[in-house]
Short mmCIF file of C-alpha atoms and ligand atoms in Angstrom, two decimals:
data_model
loop_
_atom_site.label_atom_id
_atom_site.label_comp_id
_atom_site.label_asym_id
_atom_site.label_seq_id
_atom_site.Cartn_x
_atom_site.Cartn_y
_atom_site.Cartn_z
CA MET A 1 -16.40 -11.77 -20.62
CA GLY A 2 -17.96 -11.23 -17.36
CA SER A 3 -18.62 -8.12 -15.61
CA GLU A 4 -17.40 -9.86 -12.67
CA ASN A 5 -13.54 -9.52 -14.52
CA TYR A 6 -12.88 -5.95 -13.33
CA ILE A 7 -11.26 -5.65 -10.62
CA VAL A 8 -10.85 -1.84 -9.04
CA GLY A 9 -7.79 -0.47 -7.01
CA LEU A 10 -8.92 3.19 -5.48
CA ASP A 11 -6.01 4.76 -3.66
CA ILE A 12 -6.81 7.34 -1.41
CA GLY A 13 -3.52 9.01 -0.80
CA THR A 14 -2.48 12.44 0.86
CA THR A 15 -2.54 14.01 -2.11
CA LYS A 16 -4.20 12.64 -5.23
CA VAL A 17 -6.21 9.77 -5.35
CA CYS A 18 -5.96 7.32 -7.78
CA ALA A 19 -8.84 4.66 -9.37
CA ILE A 20 -7.49 1.90 -12.18
CA VAL A 21 -9.53 -0.50 -13.76
CA GLY A 22 -8.17 -3.59 -14.40
CA ARG A 23 -9.45 -6.96 -16.20
CA SER A 24 -8.81 -11.21 -15.69
CA ALA A 25 -7.52 -12.06 -19.28
CA GLY A 26 -6.56 -15.92 -18.78
CA HIS A 27 -3.76 -15.77 -16.38
CA SER A 28 -2.12 -12.01 -17.41
CA VAL A 29 -3.83 -8.64 -16.08
CA GLU A 30 -5.03 -5.61 -18.23
CA ILE A 31 -5.25 -2.74 -16.96
CA VAL A 32 -7.72 -1.21 -18.84
CA ALA A 33 -8.12 2.72 -17.82
CA TYR A 34 -7.21 4.90 -14.40
CA GLY A 35 -8.86 7.98 -13.43
CA VAL A 36 -6.24 10.45 -11.01
CA SER A 37 -7.85 13.68 -8.98
CA PRO A 38 -5.43 15.75 -7.09
CA CYS A 39 -6.54 15.57 -3.10
CA SER A 40 -6.49 17.61 -0.07
CA GLY A 41 -8.46 15.96 2.43
CA LEU A 42 -6.65 14.24 4.01
CA ARG A 43 -3.10 13.94 6.40
CA LYS A 44 -0.65 12.16 6.99
CA GLY A 45 -3.28 9.00 5.05
CA VAL A 46 -6.23 9.57 7.38
CA VAL A 47 -9.11 11.60 6.29
CA VAL A 48 -9.95 15.04 7.88
CA ASP A 49 -12.25 16.83 5.37
CA MET A 50 -14.52 14.62 3.99
CA ASP A 51 -16.23 16.65 1.85
CA VAL A 52 -12.59 17.34 -0.33
CA THR A 53 -12.42 13.28 -0.15
CA VAL A 54 -15.15 12.86 -1.39
CA GLU A 55 -14.78 15.36 -4.44
CA SER A 56 -11.37 13.47 -5.36
CA ILE A 57 -13.02 10.69 -5.31
CA LYS A 58 -15.86 10.84 -7.38
CA LYS A 59 -13.73 13.07 -9.99
CA ALA A 60 -11.26 10.16 -9.99
CA VAL A 61 -13.75 7.70 -10.46
CA GLU A 62 -15.93 9.57 -13.04
CA GLU A 63 -12.29 9.74 -14.87
CA ALA A 64 -11.76 6.30 -15.24
CA GLU A 65 -15.71 5.50 -15.78
CA ALA A 66 -15.16 8.13 -19.07
CA SER A 67 -11.80 6.16 -19.87
CA SER A 68 -13.66 2.38 -19.83
CA GLY A 69 -17.00 2.87 -20.89
CA LEU A 70 -17.82 1.18 -17.30
CA SER A 71 -19.83 1.69 -14.17
CA ILE A 72 -17.98 1.73 -10.69
CA LYS A 73 -19.40 0.50 -8.19
CA ALA A 74 -17.19 -1.20 -6.07
CA ALA A 75 -13.07 -1.16 -5.43
CA TYR A 76 -11.06 -2.44 -3.26
CA VAL A 77 -9.24 0.21 -0.97
CA GLY A 78 -6.10 1.17 0.98
CA ILE A 79 -5.65 1.87 4.24
CA ALA A 80 -2.44 3.98 5.46
CA GLY A 81 -1.10 6.30 8.39
CA SER A 82 0.30 5.89 11.80
CA HIS A 83 -2.76 4.64 13.76
CA ILE A 84 -2.02 0.51 11.75
CA LYS A 85 -1.03 -1.53 15.02
CA CYS A 86 0.21 -4.90 14.20
CA PHE A 87 1.27 -7.23 16.69
CA ASP A 88 1.53 -10.85 16.53
CA SER A 89 0.03 -14.10 17.42
CA TYR A 90 -0.02 -17.51 18.07
CA GLY A 91 -1.97 -21.04 17.36
CA ALA A 92 -1.89 -24.78 17.56
CA THR A 93 -4.15 -27.73 16.28
CA GLY A 94 -3.79 -31.32 16.94
CA ILE A 95 -4.45 -33.26 13.20
CA LYS A 96 -3.67 -37.02 14.85
CA GLY A 97 -0.64 -38.01 12.35
CA LYS A 98 -3.51 -36.90 8.92
CA GLU A 99 -2.63 -34.81 6.01
CA VAL A 100 -3.08 -31.11 7.53
CA THR A 101 -6.28 -30.40 5.42
CA LYS A 102 -7.15 -26.47 4.08
CA GLY A 103 -9.90 -27.00 7.09
CA ASP A 104 -6.76 -27.43 10.12
CA LEU A 105 -5.34 -24.72 8.30
CA ALA A 106 -8.34 -22.68 9.07
CA LYS A 107 -8.33 -23.95 12.00
CA VAL A 108 -4.78 -23.26 13.66
CA ILE A 109 -5.39 -19.59 12.30
CA ASP A 110 -8.64 -18.91 13.30
CA SER A 111 -7.21 -20.23 16.96
CA ALA A 112 -4.25 -17.71 16.98
CA SER A 113 -6.71 -15.04 16.04
CA SER A 114 -8.82 -15.64 18.94
CA VAL A 115 -7.15 -12.46 20.72
CA TYR A 116 -8.32 -9.69 22.75
CA VAL A 117 -8.47 -6.30 20.47
CA PRO A 118 -10.01 -3.75 21.84
CA LEU A 119 -13.43 -1.88 20.19
CA ASP A 120 -11.91 1.01 19.11
CA ARG A 121 -9.91 -1.23 16.92
CA ASP A 122 -10.25 -2.92 13.33
CA VAL A 123 -8.45 -5.77 11.90
CA LEU A 124 -7.63 -5.23 8.55
CA HIS A 125 -5.92 -8.80 7.96
CA ILE A 126 -4.40 -11.75 8.91
CA LEU A 127 -1.51 -12.75 8.09
CA PRO A 128 0.71 -16.16 8.55
CA SER A 129 3.85 -15.93 9.21
CA ASP A 130 4.81 -18.79 9.77
CA PHE A 131 3.94 -22.86 10.18
CA ILE A 132 5.42 -25.65 12.57
CA ILE A 133 4.56 -28.95 12.33
CA ASP A 134 6.05 -30.98 15.58
CA GLY A 135 8.51 -28.65 16.61
CA GLN A 136 9.72 -28.54 12.59
CA ASP A 137 9.28 -24.38 11.56
CA GLY A 138 9.85 -22.68 8.81
CA ILE A 139 6.80 -24.74 6.81
CA VAL A 140 5.35 -22.67 3.91
CA GLN A 141 2.67 -24.60 2.76
CA PRO A 142 1.20 -27.13 5.40
CA VAL A 143 -2.16 -28.81 3.30
CA GLY A 144 -1.31 -32.16 2.54
CA MET A 145 2.11 -32.57 5.14
CA SER A 146 1.53 -35.30 8.30
CA GLY A 147 1.59 -34.92 11.55
CA VAL A 148 0.66 -34.51 15.25
CA ARG A 149 0.28 -30.62 16.42
CA LEU A 150 0.11 -27.65 14.01
CA GLU A 151 1.70 -24.26 15.04
CA ALA A 152 1.08 -20.77 13.53
CA LYS A 153 2.34 -17.74 13.86
CA VAL A 154 0.36 -14.24 12.63
CA ASN A 155 0.77 -10.82 12.16
CA ILE A 156 -2.24 -9.39 13.61
CA VAL A 157 -2.55 -5.59 11.25
CA THR A 158 -5.92 -3.57 12.90
CA ALA A 159 -6.41 0.08 12.09
CA SER A 160 -8.31 2.97 14.02
CA HIS A 161 -12.20 1.85 14.05
CA SER A 162 -12.79 5.55 13.61
CA VAL A 163 -10.49 6.41 10.63
CA VAL A 164 -11.88 2.67 9.28
CA GLU A 165 -15.42 3.86 9.28
CA ASN A 166 -14.57 7.62 8.27
CA LEU A 167 -12.56 6.78 5.20
CA LEU A 168 -15.86 3.94 4.22
CA LYS A 169 -17.69 6.86 4.45
CA CYS A 170 -16.09 8.87 2.01
CA CYS A 171 -15.82 6.76 -0.93
CA GLU A 172 -20.10 5.30 0.24
CA ARG A 173 -20.88 9.50 -0.05
CA ALA A 174 -18.87 8.72 -3.57
CA GLY A 175 -21.08 6.47 -4.60
CA VAL A 176 -18.32 3.36 -3.74
CA ARG A 177 -18.63 0.34 -2.22
CA ALA A 178 -15.50 -0.81 -0.22
CA ILE A 179 -14.73 -4.51 -0.89
CA ASP A 180 -12.39 -4.46 1.61
CA VAL A 181 -10.07 -2.44 3.24
CA VAL A 182 -6.44 -3.24 2.93
CA LEU A 183 -2.93 -2.67 4.35
CA GLU A 184 -0.65 -0.29 1.59
CA PRO A 185 2.30 -1.60 1.58
CA VAL A 186 0.68 -4.95 1.35
CA ALA A 187 -1.07 -4.23 -1.73
CA THR A 188 1.93 -2.15 -3.23
CA SER A 189 4.06 -4.86 -2.82
CA ARG A 190 2.25 -7.64 -5.82
CA ALA A 191 2.51 -4.05 -7.72
CA VAL A 192 6.52 -3.74 -7.77
CA LEU A 193 8.23 -6.40 -5.12
CA ASN A 194 9.89 -9.22 -7.29
CA ASP A 195 10.18 -13.02 -5.92
CA ASP A 196 13.41 -12.95 -6.04
CA GLU A 197 13.53 -10.18 -3.58
CA LEU A 198 10.36 -11.36 -1.56
CA ASP A 199 12.33 -14.80 -0.65
CA SER A 200 15.38 -13.44 0.10
CA GLY A 201 14.08 -10.79 2.10
CA VAL A 202 13.50 -6.71 1.36
CA ALA A 203 12.32 -3.28 2.44
CA LEU A 204 9.30 -1.71 0.64
CA VAL A 205 9.58 1.54 1.46
CA ASP A 206 7.09 4.03 -0.31
CA ILE A 207 7.10 7.24 0.70
CA GLY A 208 4.62 9.58 -0.34
CA GLY A 209 3.15 12.67 0.37
CA GLY A 210 2.09 12.67 3.93
CA THR A 211 3.39 8.64 4.80
CA THR A 212 6.47 7.12 4.53
CA ASP A 213 4.91 3.01 4.58
CA ILE A 214 7.61 0.03 5.46
CA ALA A 215 6.96 -3.38 4.33
CA VAL A 216 9.42 -6.34 5.08
CA TYR A 217 9.93 -9.95 4.07
CA LYS A 218 11.02 -12.34 3.58
CA HIS A 219 11.06 -16.14 2.92
CA GLY A 220 7.65 -14.74 0.58
CA ARG A 221 6.20 -13.92 3.86
CA LEU A 222 5.23 -10.67 4.98
CA ARG A 223 7.57 -9.89 8.48
CA ASP A 224 6.96 -6.79 9.42
CA THR A 225 4.99 -3.73 8.58
CA SER A 226 5.59 0.40 10.27
CA ILE A 227 4.11 3.53 9.35
CA ILE A 228 5.60 6.51 9.74
CA ALA A 229 4.31 9.75 9.32
CA ILE A 230 6.67 11.76 7.47
CA GLY A 231 6.49 11.85 3.30
CA GLY A 232 7.29 14.34 0.68
CA SER A 233 4.95 16.69 1.13
CA HIS A 234 7.00 18.15 4.50
CA LEU A 235 10.14 18.26 2.09
CA THR A 236 7.79 20.58 0.18
CA ASN A 237 6.88 22.63 3.74
CA ASP A 238 10.36 23.23 3.98
CA ILE A 239 11.72 24.20 1.14
CA ALA A 240 8.12 26.82 1.31
CA ILE A 241 9.50 27.95 5.15
CA GLY A 242 13.53 27.27 4.38
CA LEU A 243 13.20 29.36 0.91
CA ARG A 244 9.97 31.84 1.38
CA LEU A 245 8.02 30.40 -1.45
CA SER A 246 4.30 29.44 -1.79
CA GLN A 247 3.45 26.10 -1.53
CA LYS A 248 2.42 25.57 -4.99
CA GLU A 249 6.27 27.38 -5.80
CA ALA A 250 8.14 25.10 -2.78
CA GLU A 251 6.07 21.58 -4.84
CA ARG A 252 7.53 22.79 -7.97
CA VAL A 253 11.08 23.68 -7.46
CA LYS A 254 10.91 20.50 -5.72
CA LYS A 255 9.93 18.50 -8.74
CA THR A 256 12.58 20.58 -10.84
CA TYR A 257 15.42 20.97 -8.96
CA GLY A 258 14.77 18.34 -6.03
CA CYS A 259 18.23 16.66 -5.22
CA ALA A 260 18.84 15.13 -2.19
CA LEU A 261 23.11 15.66 -1.84
CA ALA A 262 24.55 18.39 -1.51
CA ASP A 263 27.69 16.89 -3.37
CA SER A 264 26.36 16.02 -6.14
CA VAL A 265 25.08 19.76 -7.08
CA GLY A 266 27.42 21.67 -8.97
CA ALA A 267 28.45 24.54 -6.95
CA ALA A 268 27.31 27.01 -9.98
CA GLU A 269 23.77 25.86 -10.56
CA GLU A 270 21.27 27.99 -10.23
CA MET A 271 17.00 27.34 -10.24
CA ASP A 272 14.47 29.80 -11.22
CA VAL A 273 11.88 30.78 -8.37
CA ALA A 274 9.14 32.68 -7.69
CA GLY A 275 8.28 34.85 -4.64
CA ILE A 276 5.67 35.51 -3.11
CA ASN A 277 5.09 38.77 -5.01
CA GLY A 278 5.35 36.71 -7.84
CA GLU A 279 9.26 38.58 -8.83
CA GLU A 280 11.39 35.81 -10.29
CA LYS A 281 14.92 35.25 -8.72
CA LYS A 282 17.43 32.55 -8.99
CA ILE A 283 19.43 31.00 -6.64
CA PRO A 284 21.26 28.35 -6.01
CA ARG A 285 20.46 25.12 -6.32
CA ARG A 286 22.10 23.26 -4.00
CA TYR A 287 20.24 25.44 -1.25
CA ILE A 288 17.14 23.04 -2.35
CA ALA A 289 19.91 20.74 -1.13
CA GLU A 290 20.97 21.23 2.23
CA ILE A 291 17.17 21.57 3.07
CA VAL A 292 15.75 18.36 1.38
CA GLY A 293 18.93 17.25 2.27
CA PRO A 294 18.96 16.85 5.71
CA ARG A 295 15.40 15.67 6.67
CA CYS A 296 15.29 12.75 4.20
CA GLU A 297 18.93 11.59 6.28
CA GLU A 298 16.28 12.04 8.80
CA LEU A 299 13.26 9.55 7.83
CA PHE A 300 16.20 7.01 6.39
CA GLY A 301 17.81 6.93 10.48
CA LEU A 302 13.72 6.50 11.39
CA ILE A 303 13.53 3.84 8.31
CA ARG A 304 16.92 2.14 9.70
CA SER A 305 15.95 1.55 13.17
CA GLU A 306 12.31 0.39 11.61
CA LEU A 307 14.39 -2.01 10.01
CA LYS A 308 17.51 -2.74 12.33
CA ASP A 309 15.74 -6.69 13.58
CA HIS A 310 16.14 -8.05 9.99
CA LEU A 311 18.86 -9.85 7.74
CA LEU A 312 17.65 -7.62 4.04
CA TYR A 313 19.12 -8.53 0.74
CA CYS A 314 18.03 -4.96 -1.12
CA ALA A 315 15.73 -1.74 -0.34
CA VAL A 316 13.21 -1.38 -2.63
CA LEU A 317 12.11 2.63 -2.64
CA THR A 318 8.27 3.42 -4.35
CA GLY A 319 6.14 6.72 -3.70
CA GLY A 320 6.13 9.47 -5.74
CA THR A 321 8.82 10.64 -3.38
CA SER A 322 10.98 8.35 -4.78
CA LEU A 323 11.54 10.76 -7.48
CA LEU A 324 13.22 12.90 -5.91
CA THR A 325 16.68 12.87 -7.91
CA GLY A 326 19.69 11.57 -5.55
CA ILE A 327 17.09 9.85 -2.49
CA ASP A 328 18.28 6.08 -3.38
CA ARG A 329 21.87 6.66 -2.95
CA LEU A 330 21.10 8.59 -0.05
CA ALA A 331 19.15 5.86 1.05
CA GLU A 332 22.20 3.44 0.19
CA ALA A 333 24.55 4.99 1.76
CA ALA A 334 21.81 5.20 5.55
CA LEU A 335 20.20 1.58 4.97
CA GLY A 336 23.82 -0.32 4.03
CA LEU A 337 21.77 -1.74 1.37
CA PRO A 338 21.52 -2.15 -2.63
CA VAL A 339 18.37 -0.24 -3.06
CA ARG A 340 16.37 -0.19 -6.20
CA THR A 341 13.04 2.26 -7.33
CA GLY A 342 9.86 0.36 -7.41
CA THR A 343 7.50 0.54 -10.12
CA PRO A 344 4.27 -1.49 -11.34
CA GLN A 345 6.33 -3.33 -12.69
CA ARG A 346 4.50 -6.35 -16.00
CA GLY A 347 4.36 -9.12 -14.54
CA SER A 348 1.17 -10.51 -15.24
CA LEU A 349 -0.08 -7.15 -16.35
CA SER A 350 -0.13 -7.11 -20.19
CA ALA A 351 1.58 -4.72 -22.10
CA GLY A 352 0.09 -1.51 -23.41
CA THR A 353 -0.92 2.25 -23.50
CA VAL A 354 -2.12 1.96 -19.37
CA TYR A 355 0.44 -0.01 -18.59
CA GLU A 356 2.90 2.35 -19.97
CA SER A 357 0.65 5.49 -18.49
CA LEU A 358 0.75 3.72 -14.67
CA ARG A 359 4.41 2.93 -15.10
CA SER A 360 5.93 5.41 -12.29
CA PRO A 361 6.38 4.93 -8.23
CA VAL A 362 3.55 7.70 -8.19
CA TYR A 363 1.05 4.96 -9.27
CA SER A 364 2.75 1.68 -7.36
CA THR A 365 -0.58 0.78 -4.54
CA CYS A 366 -3.02 1.62 -6.51
CA VAL A 367 -1.47 -1.25 -9.41
CA GLY A 368 -1.28 -3.41 -6.00
CA LEU A 369 -4.73 -2.77 -5.10
CA MET A 370 -6.35 -3.81 -7.84
CA LEU A 371 -3.96 -7.04 -8.11
CA TYR A 372 -4.87 -7.85 -3.87
CA GLY A 373 -8.06 -7.42 -5.97
CA LEU A 374 -7.42 -10.15 -8.76
CA ASP A 375 -5.84 -12.65 -5.89
CA SER A 376 -8.28 -12.43 -3.54
CA GLU A 377 -10.86 -13.69 -6.07
CA TYR A 378 -8.70 -16.25 -7.84
CA GLU A 379 -6.26 -17.13 -4.68
CA SER A 380 -8.13 -20.27 -2.68
CA CYS A 381 -9.05 -18.46 0.50
CA ILE A 382 -8.64 -20.04 4.27
CA HIS A 383 -11.72 -19.95 5.31
CA GLU A 384 -14.37 -20.90 3.72
CA ASP A 385 -16.95 -18.40 4.59
CA VAL A 386 -14.80 -15.50 3.85
CA MET A 387 -14.72 -17.27 0.14
CA ASP A 388 -18.25 -17.26 0.06
CA ARG A 389 -18.07 -13.96 1.42
CA VAL A 390 -15.80 -12.50 -1.14
CA SER A 391 -18.02 -15.16 -4.38
CA ARG A 392 -21.21 -12.72 -2.99
CA TRP A 393 -19.09 -9.55 -3.44
CA PHE A 394 -18.10 -10.01 -6.88
CA LYS A 395 -21.43 -11.58 -7.64
CA ASN A 396 -22.87 -7.77 -6.55
CA TRP A 397 -20.26 -6.07 -8.49
CA ARG A 398 -22.98 -4.56 -10.86
CA MET A 399 -25.60 -4.05 -8.99
CA PRO A 400 -26.86 -0.99 -7.19
CA ARG A 401 -25.57 -0.42 -4.33
CA ILE A 402 -27.32 -1.42 -1.09
CA LYS A 403 -26.78 0.83 1.76
CA GLN A 404 -25.78 -1.41 4.56
CA PRO A 405 -22.19 -0.29 7.23
CA PHE A 406 -19.87 -2.05 6.11
CA LYS A 407 -19.18 -4.97 8.33
CA GLN A 408 -15.90 -5.51 9.17
CA SER A 409 -14.82 -8.93 9.20
CA ILE A 410 -11.55 -10.63 9.32
CA ARG A 411 -9.62 -11.49 6.40
CA VAL A 412 -7.02 -14.14 5.83
CA LEU A 413 -3.96 -13.28 3.58
CA THR A 414 -3.52 -16.39 2.25
CA ASP A 415 -0.09 -14.66 0.69
CA LYS A 416 1.78 -17.46 -1.14
CA ILE A 417 -0.16 -20.44 1.16
N1 ATP B 501 10.24 14.46 -9.21
C1 ATP B 501 9.68 14.13 -8.08
N2 ATP B 501 10.36 15.09 -7.55
C2 ATP B 501 10.33 15.11 -6.45
N3 ATP B 501 9.21 14.59 -5.73
C3 ATP B 501 8.28 14.28 -6.10
C4 ATP B 501 8.61 13.86 -7.73
N4 ATP B 501 7.01 13.26 -7.47
C5 ATP B 501 6.24 13.18 -7.13
N5 ATP B 501 6.97 13.74 -5.71
C6 ATP B 501 6.37 13.79 -4.48
O1 ATP B 501 5.45 12.61 -4.18
C7 ATP B 501 4.49 12.99 -3.45
C8 ATP B 501 2.97 12.22 -3.43
O2 ATP B 501 3.70 11.60 -3.88
P1 ATP B 501 2.78 9.93 -4.05
O3 ATP B 501 1.84 10.02 -4.84
O4 ATP B 501 2.87 8.44 -3.78
O5 ATP B 501 2.01 9.76 -2.23
P2 ATP B 501 0.47 9.46 -1.93
O6 ATP B 501 0.06 8.63 -2.36
O7 ATP B 501 -0.66 11.17 -2.00
O8 ATP B 501 0.88 9.78 -0.35
P3 ATP B 501 0.36 8.84 0.69
O9 ATP B 501 1.11 7.64 -0.12
O10 ATP B 501 1.60 9.10 1.40
O11 ATP B 501 -0.81 9.43 0.95
C9 ATP B 501 4.54 14.78 -3.44
O12 ATP B 501 5.01 14.93 -1.72
C10 ATP B 501 5.35 14.46 -4.39
O13 ATP B 501 6.04 16.08 -4.39
MG1 MG B 502 -0.28 6.70 -1.80
#
């Protein structure tokens, strides 16, 4: 099997960096290795300390390299944070009564993408949300259909240029070339959502350490994305302040005793905590629920207002904070939707010990980034030049890194086209 079959997802999160190496084998994908390293170089999804971030990337990548025996030179890198802005655009082209070709599709998306983007912003994705032929909307796959006029509605995802640049610099300094910078919820959805959810209408809510990323899918397409700058670190901070504990102890207490619903904790339940002088004490467990519960309610209040324009079938929680006891029930009540916790699904992933170790909501984004990379290679892209570029990138996969700035380009996500 050639080296070009290896794909690496690199999730640079607020609490950890994770690198996952996947290998395509026919119709299935084998997760070969992974590496994880704690990271404190980001705040709310944005790099604030480059040296710390570079070190964490190096450690995670080295761990993945050591267990796979491969030399990682490039990866699909995730991005999130409140600097992400999405807007809708629209384009049209004439098809003169003939069949729609891939070229027509490229043309109509080009036309929808021809919008002014400020110089301080980079376009990450152009996501088609609807195709219309002669006034008939809701067309999923226009290629091969006949008509006179083809229209496209697209969602353009942009990021702050400086944030992207700093993320890329960290990767470069850690010796990893970013093949593509991918909006995290777009990647995560590939790892945790099933076709039924994607079609019927789902809100994917990734509650990480520093941010909560929301993506709404319906009829198989991304309809909306938003990012709230609240995550598990806020809960830890609230516990540290509320119970006068160090951050480390507050984090331990949250993971061991944390609960989002005060009424599900028995009145007599106690927990052991170490005060800032190291003294052990017992305190009622419901204290923690009384601190964490209101913060979770605040978060789900914000999520509810982000989702108010969408008629949905269910919500899927993922990210490390979705492991908090009772958060799914609190979410169900707050959102008025059935809720499940999403972990990387088997889908095309082949079973194995590495896959089993990654079956946690903590790894959803990184597995999704790896799957996104595979899709970019195997799905037909709309723009031929984009396809050529992707093929070139893969040919250079194990070549020595060429020192040149990452050229931000407009990417078209084919998402089910
Ligand atoms: N069992 C648990 N109970 C409660 N919270 C947990 C548990 N396990 C992990 N967490 C929290 O999950 C968060 C980390 O989640 P995750 O790894 O998804 O974040 P990240 O990807 O590093 O951050 P972000 O996506 O915000 O940049 C931390 O705040 C951690 O405390
Ligand atoms: Mg994350």
